[in-house]
Amino acid sequence: MAAPAAQAPAPAQAEAEPAKDVYRPFKMLFSGAVAGVVSRTSTAPVDRLRMLFQVNESSRMTIMQGMRKMAAEGTLKAYFKGNGANCLKIAPETAFKFALNDRIKRIVSKDPHNMGFFERVMAGGVAGGIAQSAIYPLEMIRTRLGVAPVGTYQGITDCAKQVYRKEGAKAFYRGLTPSMAGIIPYAGTDIATFEMTKKLMVEKFNGEPPAVVMIATGMFSTSIAQLVSYPFALVRTRLQAQGMGGEANRYNGMIDVAVKTVQREGITGLYKGILPNLMKLAPAAGISWYTFEKMKLFMGIDIRS
């Protein structure tokens, strides 16, 4: 009698679906928070210089004039004025933006690793908009601390109290509309450009690219995004800065800011401060993206993910 046929071997374990990382959202949140704090603190002096450029309307301020204005305040802390509020703002914003972008891609696409450019723009833009609106009052306080004369505010808490007492709760959301109009194309373009460029670099180097390549990729993506969205950032900053100390508002809204800026300063006025902003933001973005990717690797998330 013939022996029974041997059963076919079970499929190799390697072909099984990889286990879902249930901690991935928390890893993305933590990686984003660390990236935000490291990048913004390292470029805080240039960030304050950028804000001084944006709120200056009387004449064309040079970089050296801005540096002398900060130096005239007498201490090293002057160069980092507003950085505490900036870190309180940027840590959750960056964390939410990256984590939401990661989640949105997995909701809207069956294959998030091979999404097209415009799909990535939409996912990144929505994530950036939600993150920005969630922390906007801190953005307003950071701007006030960065541009107010010495002695106007004694810190984050004092600034918040004075703004609420003199200008009301609505003042914390002054400039929100141009901020949303700017952050959605900015975040979408930045994230999509970085992800697509990183994908090419990972293929080129067959794995994790060198640090200088990752930093340069982040600087490139942010520079492209800045050209798209900078006028909205200038309008937002001027709306946030008005009304300090109970002074009368100069503008009635984002359209009024844009029209008056072009009338007084020309079309280039909408890009006033873009040079120091790129000096700050491009390196900051490069550091942020590099730190984010390194933290992801440290947390066990693949470089291609």
Coordinates of C-alpha atoms in Angstrom, one line a residue:
M1 CA 0.0 0.0 0.0
A2 CA 1.4 3.4 -1.0
A3 CA 2.5 5.7 1.7
P4 CA 0.4 8.9 2.2
A5 CA 1.7 11.9 0.3
A6 CA 3.8 14.2 2.3
Q7 CA 2.1 17.5 3.1
A8 CA 3.4 20.7 1.4
P9 CA 5.7 22.7 3.7
A10 CA 4.1 25.8 5.4
P11 CA 4.8 29.1 3.8
A12 CA 8.1 30.7 4.9
Q13 CA 7.7 32.9 8.0
A14 CA 9.5 35.7 6.1
E15 CA 6.5 36.0 3.7
A16 CA 4.1 36.8 6.5
E17 CA 2.7 40.3 6.9
P18 CA 4.9 42.4 9.2
A19 CA 3.3 43.1 12.6
K20 CA 1.7 46.5 12.9
D21 CA 3.7 48.9 15.1
V22 CA 1.0 50.1 17.5
Y23 CA 3.4 52.6 19.0
R24 CA 4.2 54.2 15.7
P25 CA 2.0 57.3 16.2
F26 CA 3.7 58.0 19.6
K27 CA 7.2 57.5 18.0
M28 CA 6.3 60.0 15.3
L29 CA 5.0 62.5 17.9
F30 CA 8.1 62.2 20.0
S31 CA 10.5 62.4 17.0
G32 CA 8.7 65.5 15.7
A33 CA 8.8 67.3 19.1
V34 CA 12.6 66.7 19.5
A35 CA 13.2 67.8 15.9
G36 CA 11.3 71.0 16.4
V37 CA 13.1 72.0 19.6
V38 CA 16.6 71.2 18.4
S39 CA 16.2 73.0 15.1
R40 CA 14.5 76.2 16.3
T41 CA 16.8 76.7 19.3
S42 CA 19.9 76.5 17.0
T43 CA 18.5 79.2 14.8
A44 CA 16.7 81.4 17.3
P45 CA 18.8 84.6 16.7
V46 CA 18.1 84.6 13.0
D47 CA 14.4 84.0 13.7
R48 CA 14.2 87.1 15.8
L49 CA 16.1 89.1 13.1
R50 CA 13.4 87.9 10.6
M51 CA 10.6 89.2 12.8
L52 CA 12.3 92.6 13.2
F53 CA 12.5 92.9 9.4
Q54 CA 8.8 92.0 9.0
V55 CA 7.4 94.5 11.4
N56 CA 9.7 97.3 10.3
E57 CA 7.6 99.6 8.1
S58 CA 9.4 103.0 8.3
S59 CA 12.5 102.2 6.2
R60 CA 14.5 99.4 4.7
M61 CA 16.4 97.7 7.6
T62 CA 19.7 96.0 6.8
I63 CA 20.9 92.8 8.4
M64 CA 23.6 94.8 10.3
Q65 CA 21.0 97.3 11.6
G66 CA 18.9 94.4 12.9
M67 CA 21.9 92.8 14.6
R68 CA 22.8 96.1 16.2
K69 CA 19.2 96.5 17.4
M70 CA 19.4 93.2 19.2
A71 CA 23.0 93.8 20.5
A72 CA 21.8 97.2 21.9
E73 CA 19.6 95.3 24.4
G74 CA 22.8 94.4 26.2
T75 CA 22.7 90.6 26.9
L76 CA 23.0 87.3 25.1
K77 CA 19.4 86.6 26.0
A78 CA 18.3 89.3 23.5
Y79 CA 19.3 87.0 20.7
F80 CA 17.0 84.3 22.0
K81 CA 14.1 86.6 23.0
G82 CA 10.9 84.7 22.5
N83 CA 12.6 81.3 22.0
G84 CA 10.9 79.8 25.1
A85 CA 7.5 80.5 23.6
N86 CA 8.9 79.3 20.2
C87 CA 9.9 76.0 21.7
L88 CA 6.5 75.6 23.5
K89 CA 4.9 76.3 20.2
I90 CA 7.2 74.4 17.8
A91 CA 7.4 71.1 19.7
P92 CA 3.7 70.2 19.6
E93 CA 3.3 71.8 16.2
T94 CA 6.0 69.7 14.6
A95 CA 5.0 66.6 16.5
F96 CA 1.3 67.0 15.4
K97 CA 2.3 67.8 11.8
F98 CA 4.5 64.8 11.2
A99 CA 2.3 62.4 13.1
L100 CA -0.9 63.6 11.4
N101 CA 0.8 63.5 8.0
D102 CA 1.9 59.9 8.6
R103 CA -1.6 59.0 9.7
I104 CA -3.4 60.8 6.9
K105 CA -1.3 59.1 4.2
R106 CA -2.3 55.7 5.6
I107 CA -5.9 56.7 5.6
V108 CA -6.1 58.1 2.0
S109 CA -3.8 55.7 0.3
K110 CA -3.4 51.9 0.2
D111 CA 0.3 52.3 -0.6
P112 CA 1.5 55.4 1.4
H113 CA 5.1 54.7 0.4
N114 CA 4.4 55.3 -3.3
M115 CA 2.0 58.2 -3.2
G116 CA 2.3 60.9 -6.0
F117 CA 3.6 64.4 -5.4
F118 CA 0.2 66.1 -5.2
E119 CA -1.3 63.4 -3.0
R120 CA 1.6 64.2 -0.6
V121 CA 1.0 67.9 -0.9
M122 CA -2.6 67.4 0.2
A123 CA -1.8 65.2 3.1
G124 CA 1.0 67.5 4.3
G125 CA -1.1 70.6 3.9
V126 CA -4.0 69.2 5.9
A127 CA -1.6 68.0 8.6
G128 CA 0.2 71.4 8.7
G129 CA -3.1 73.3 8.9
I130 CA -4.5 71.3 11.8
A131 CA -1.2 71.5 13.7
Q132 CA -0.9 75.3 13.2
S133 CA -4.4 76.0 14.3
A134 CA -4.0 73.9 17.5
I135 CA -1.0 76.0 18.8
Y136 CA -1.8 79.4 17.2
P137 CA -2.1 81.4 20.5
L138 CA 1.5 80.4 21.3
E139 CA 2.6 81.6 17.8
M140 CA 1.0 85.0 18.5
I141 CA 2.7 85.3 21.9
R142 CA 6.1 84.3 20.3
T143 CA 5.7 87.1 17.8
R144 CA 4.9 89.6 20.4
L145 CA 7.9 88.7 22.6
G146 CA 10.2 88.8 19.6
V147 CA 9.2 92.3 18.3
A148 CA 8.1 94.2 21.4
P149 CA 10.4 96.9 22.9
V150 CA 12.4 95.8 25.9
G151 CA 10.4 95.8 29.1
T152 CA 7.0 95.5 27.4
Y153 CA 6.5 91.9 28.6
Q154 CA 8.1 90.0 31.4
G155 CA 7.8 86.6 29.8
I156 CA 5.3 84.2 28.2
T157 CA 2.7 84.3 31.1
D158 CA 2.9 88.1 31.4
C159 CA 2.5 88.6 27.7
A160 CA -0.6 86.3 27.6
K161 CA -2.1 88.2 30.6
Q162 CA -1.5 91.6 29.0
V163 CA -2.9 90.6 25.6
Y164 CA -6.0 89.1 27.2
R165 CA -6.6 92.1 29.5
K166 CA -6.0 94.8 26.9
E167 CA -7.1 93.2 23.7
G168 CA -9.4 90.3 24.6
A169 CA -9.3 86.6 23.7
K170 CA -9.8 87.3 20.0
A171 CA -6.3 88.9 19.9
F172 CA -4.7 85.4 20.3
Y173 CA -6.1 84.4 16.9
R174 CA -5.2 87.6 15.1
G175 CA -3.7 86.7 11.7
L176 CA -5.1 83.2 11.8
T177 CA -6.6 83.4 8.3
P178 CA -3.4 84.4 6.5
S179 CA -1.6 81.9 8.6
M180 CA -3.9 79.1 7.4
A181 CA -3.7 80.4 3.8
G182 CA 0.1 80.2 4.1
I183 CA 0.8 77.1 6.2
I184 CA -1.3 74.7 4.0
P185 CA 0.7 75.3 0.8
Y186 CA 3.9 75.7 2.8
A187 CA 3.6 72.4 4.8
G188 CA 2.2 70.5 1.8
T189 CA 5.0 71.6 -0.5
D190 CA 7.7 71.2 2.1
I191 CA 6.7 67.7 3.1
A192 CA 6.0 66.4 -0.4
T193 CA 9.3 67.8 -1.8
F194 CA 11.3 66.3 1.1
E195 CA 9.6 62.9 0.9
M196 CA 10.0 62.6 -2.9
T197 CA 13.7 63.8 -2.7
K198 CA 14.5 61.6 0.2
K199 CA 13.1 58.6 -1.6
L200 CA 15.5 59.3 -4.5
M201 CA 18.4 59.7 -2.1
V202 CA 17.6 56.5 -0.2
E203 CA 17.6 54.6 -3.6
K204 CA 20.8 56.3 -4.6
F205 CA 22.7 55.4 -1.4
N206 CA 20.9 52.1 -1.0
G207 CA 19.8 53.0 2.6
E208 CA 20.3 55.9 4.9
P209 CA 21.9 58.9 3.1
P210 CA 24.8 60.8 4.7
A211 CA 23.9 63.5 7.2
V212 CA 24.9 66.3 4.8
V213 CA 22.6 64.9 2.1
M214 CA 19.6 64.7 4.5
I215 CA 20.2 68.3 5.8
A216 CA 20.6 69.6 2.2
T217 CA 17.4 67.8 1.2
G218 CA 15.5 69.5 4.0
M219 CA 17.0 72.9 3.2
F220 CA 16.0 72.5 -0.5
S221 CA 12.4 71.4 0.2
T222 CA 11.8 74.3 2.7
S223 CA 13.3 76.9 0.3
I224 CA 10.8 75.9 -2.4
A225 CA 8.0 76.0 0.1
Q226 CA 9.0 79.5 1.3
L227 CA 8.8 81.0 -2.2
V228 CA 5.2 79.8 -2.4
S229 CA 4.0 81.0 1.0
Y230 CA 6.2 83.8 2.3
P231 CA 3.7 86.8 1.6
F232 CA 1.1 85.1 3.9
A233 CA 3.7 84.8 6.7
L234 CA 4.5 88.6 6.4
V235 CA 0.8 89.5 6.5
R236 CA 0.3 87.2 9.5
T237 CA 3.2 88.7 11.4
R238 CA 2.0 92.3 10.9
L239 CA -1.5 91.4 12.1
Q240 CA -0.1 89.7 15.2
A241 CA 2.2 92.7 16.0
Q242 CA -0.4 95.4 15.8
G243 CA -2.3 96.5 18.9
M244 CA 0.6 96.1 21.3
G245 CA 0.0 98.0 24.5
G246 CA -3.6 98.9 23.5
E247 CA -2.5 100.9 20.5
A248 CA -5.1 101.4 17.7
N249 CA -5.0 98.7 15.0
R250 CA -3.4 99.7 11.6
Y251 CA -5.1 97.1 9.5
N252 CA -8.6 95.7 9.1
G253 CA -7.6 92.2 7.9
M254 CA -5.3 90.3 5.6
I255 CA -6.4 92.0 2.4
D256 CA -5.9 95.4 4.0
V257 CA -2.3 94.4 5.0
A258 CA -1.5 93.2 1.6
V259 CA -2.9 96.2 -0.2
K260 CA -1.3 98.8 2.1
T261 CA 2.1 97.0 2.0
V262 CA 2.1 97.0 -1.8
Q263 CA 1.0 100.6 -1.9
R264 CA 3.7 101.8 0.5
E265 CA 6.6 99.4 -0.2
G266 CA 5.9 97.9 -3.6
I267 CA 5.4 94.2 -4.5
T268 CA 8.8 93.4 -3.0
G269 CA 7.4 94.6 0.4
L270 CA 5.5 91.3 0.6
Y271 CA 8.9 89.5 0.6
K272 CA 10.5 91.8 3.1
G273 CA 12.7 89.7 5.5
I274 CA 12.7 86.7 3.2
L275 CA 16.6 86.6 3.1
P276 CA 17.0 86.4 6.9
N277 CA 14.0 84.1 7.0
L278 CA 15.7 81.7 4.5
M279 CA 19.0 82.1 6.5
K280 CA 17.1 80.9 9.5
L281 CA 14.5 78.5 8.1
A282 CA 16.5 76.6 5.5
P283 CA 19.2 75.5 8.0
A284 CA 16.5 75.0 10.7
A285 CA 14.5 72.8 8.4
G286 CA 17.6 70.8 7.4
I287 CA 18.4 70.2 11.0
S288 CA 14.7 69.5 11.8
W289 CA 14.3 66.9 9.0
Y290 CA 17.7 65.3 9.8
T291 CA 16.8 65.1 13.5
F292 CA 13.4 63.7 12.8
E293 CA 14.7 61.0 10.5
K294 CA 17.5 60.0 13.0
M295 CA 14.9 59.9 15.8
K296 CA 12.7 57.7 13.7
L297 CA 15.6 55.3 13.1
F298 CA 16.4 55.3 16.8
M299 CA 12.8 54.4 17.5
G300 CA 13.0 51.5 15.1
I301 CA 11.2 53.1 12.1
D302 CA 12.6 52.2 8.7
I303 CA 14.3 55.1 6.7
R304 CA 12.0 54.3 3.7
S305 CA 8.9 54.7 5.9

